[in-house]
């Protein structure tokens, strides 16, 4: 196995592990909201802080940890305004430029979220909402997901079986 294949395997496995965490968080959201609604409407006793846990921690995990898998499968939406099929060199140049811009975008988002997590830690912004849901962890989740998305955009993908990339 050469270096490129091991790098591709690393990207695939790391994206799959982040996607698994996103799936588990989605299951926890469904279970938590179901239990909260059941307690609220049947027993007039909702689960205190469930909304804060879902909004502050689980939703960022679902959104930002699933981005890496979308990057690995080239699942982001594209709009080709200028068709370049007749000029393959220009098409590859456009893909390279936009790939670089995507990586820069995710790195900047991750950097800003990391700075915000550090500021929240320094300022002691731990409680959010009704219970002690740490803002530091929520911002760290966003930063980690953004950095993973940038990494998965940088690591080459496996060539698809239908002949395209």
PDB file of N, CA and C in Angstrom, residues 2-12 155-156:
ATOM      1  N   UNK A   2       0.661   2.117  -0.923  1.00  0.00           N
ATOM      2  CA  UNK A   2       1.497   3.304  -1.001  1.00  0.00           C
ATOM      3  C   UNK A   2       0.930   4.422  -0.124  1.00  0.00           C
ATOM      4  N   UNK A   3       1.642   5.522  -0.109  1.00  0.00           N
ATOM      5  CA  UNK A   3       1.270   6.644   0.761  1.00  0.00           C
ATOM      6  C   UNK A   3      -0.078   7.237   0.382  1.00  0.00           C
ATOM      7  N   UNK A   4      -0.345   7.347  -0.919  1.00  0.00           N
ATOM      8  CA  UNK A   4      -1.618   7.925  -1.372  1.00  0.00           C
ATOM      9  C   UNK A   4      -2.804   7.088  -0.898  1.00  0.00           C
ATOM     10  N   UNK A   5      -2.702   5.760  -1.018  1.00  0.00           N
ATOM     11  CA  UNK A   5      -3.794   4.898  -0.572  1.00  0.00           C
ATOM     12  C   UNK A   5      -3.990   4.964   0.936  1.00  0.00           C
ATOM     13  N   UNK A   6      -2.888   5.030   1.681  1.00  0.00           N
ATOM     14  CA  UNK A   6      -3.035   5.132   3.136  1.00  0.00           C
ATOM     15  C   UNK A   6      -3.630   6.484   3.529  1.00  0.00           C
ATOM     16  N   UNK A   7      -3.308   7.529   2.786  1.00  0.00           N
ATOM     17  CA  UNK A   7      -3.898   8.847   3.039  1.00  0.00           C
ATOM     18  C   UNK A   7      -5.392   8.844   2.715  1.00  0.00           C
ATOM     19  N   UNK A   8      -5.762   8.206   1.620  1.00  0.00           N
ATOM     20  CA  UNK A   8      -7.175   8.094   1.257  1.00  0.00           C
ATOM     21  C   UNK A   8      -7.928   7.298   2.315  1.00  0.00           C
ATOM     22  N   UNK A   9      -7.332   6.192   2.780  1.00  0.00           N
ATOM     23  CA  UNK A   9      -7.973   5.395   3.834  1.00  0.00           C
ATOM     24  C   UNK A   9      -8.138   6.196   5.116  1.00  0.00           C
ATOM     25  N   UNK A  10      -7.135   6.998   5.455  1.00  0.00           N
ATOM     26  CA  UNK A  10      -7.232   7.844   6.645  1.00  0.00           C
ATOM     27  C   UNK A  10      -8.380   8.838   6.513  1.00  0.00           C
ATOM     28  N   UNK A  11      -8.501   9.466   5.355  1.00  0.00           N
ATOM     29  CA  UNK A  11      -9.597  10.406   5.130  1.00  0.00           C
ATOM     30  C   UNK A  11     -10.948   9.733   5.201  1.00  0.00           C
ATOM     31  N   UNK A  12     -11.056   8.544   4.599  1.00  0.00           N
ATOM     32  CA  UNK A  12     -12.333   7.828   4.618  1.00  0.00           C
ATOM     33  C   UNK A  12     -12.716   7.396   6.032  1.00  0.00           C
ATOM     34  N   UNK A 155      -7.465  15.939   1.516  1.00  0.00           N
ATOM     35  CA  UNK A 155      -7.065  14.555   1.265  1.00  0.00           C
ATOM     36  C   UNK A 155      -7.731  14.086  -0.025  1.00  0.00           C
ATOM     37  N   UNK A 156      -6.971  13.489  -0.923  1.00  0.00           N
ATOM     38  CA  UNK A 156      -7.583  13.048  -2.191  1.00  0.00           C
ATOM     39  C   UNK A 156      -8.646  11.972  -1.956  1.00  0.00           C
TER      40      UNK A 156
END
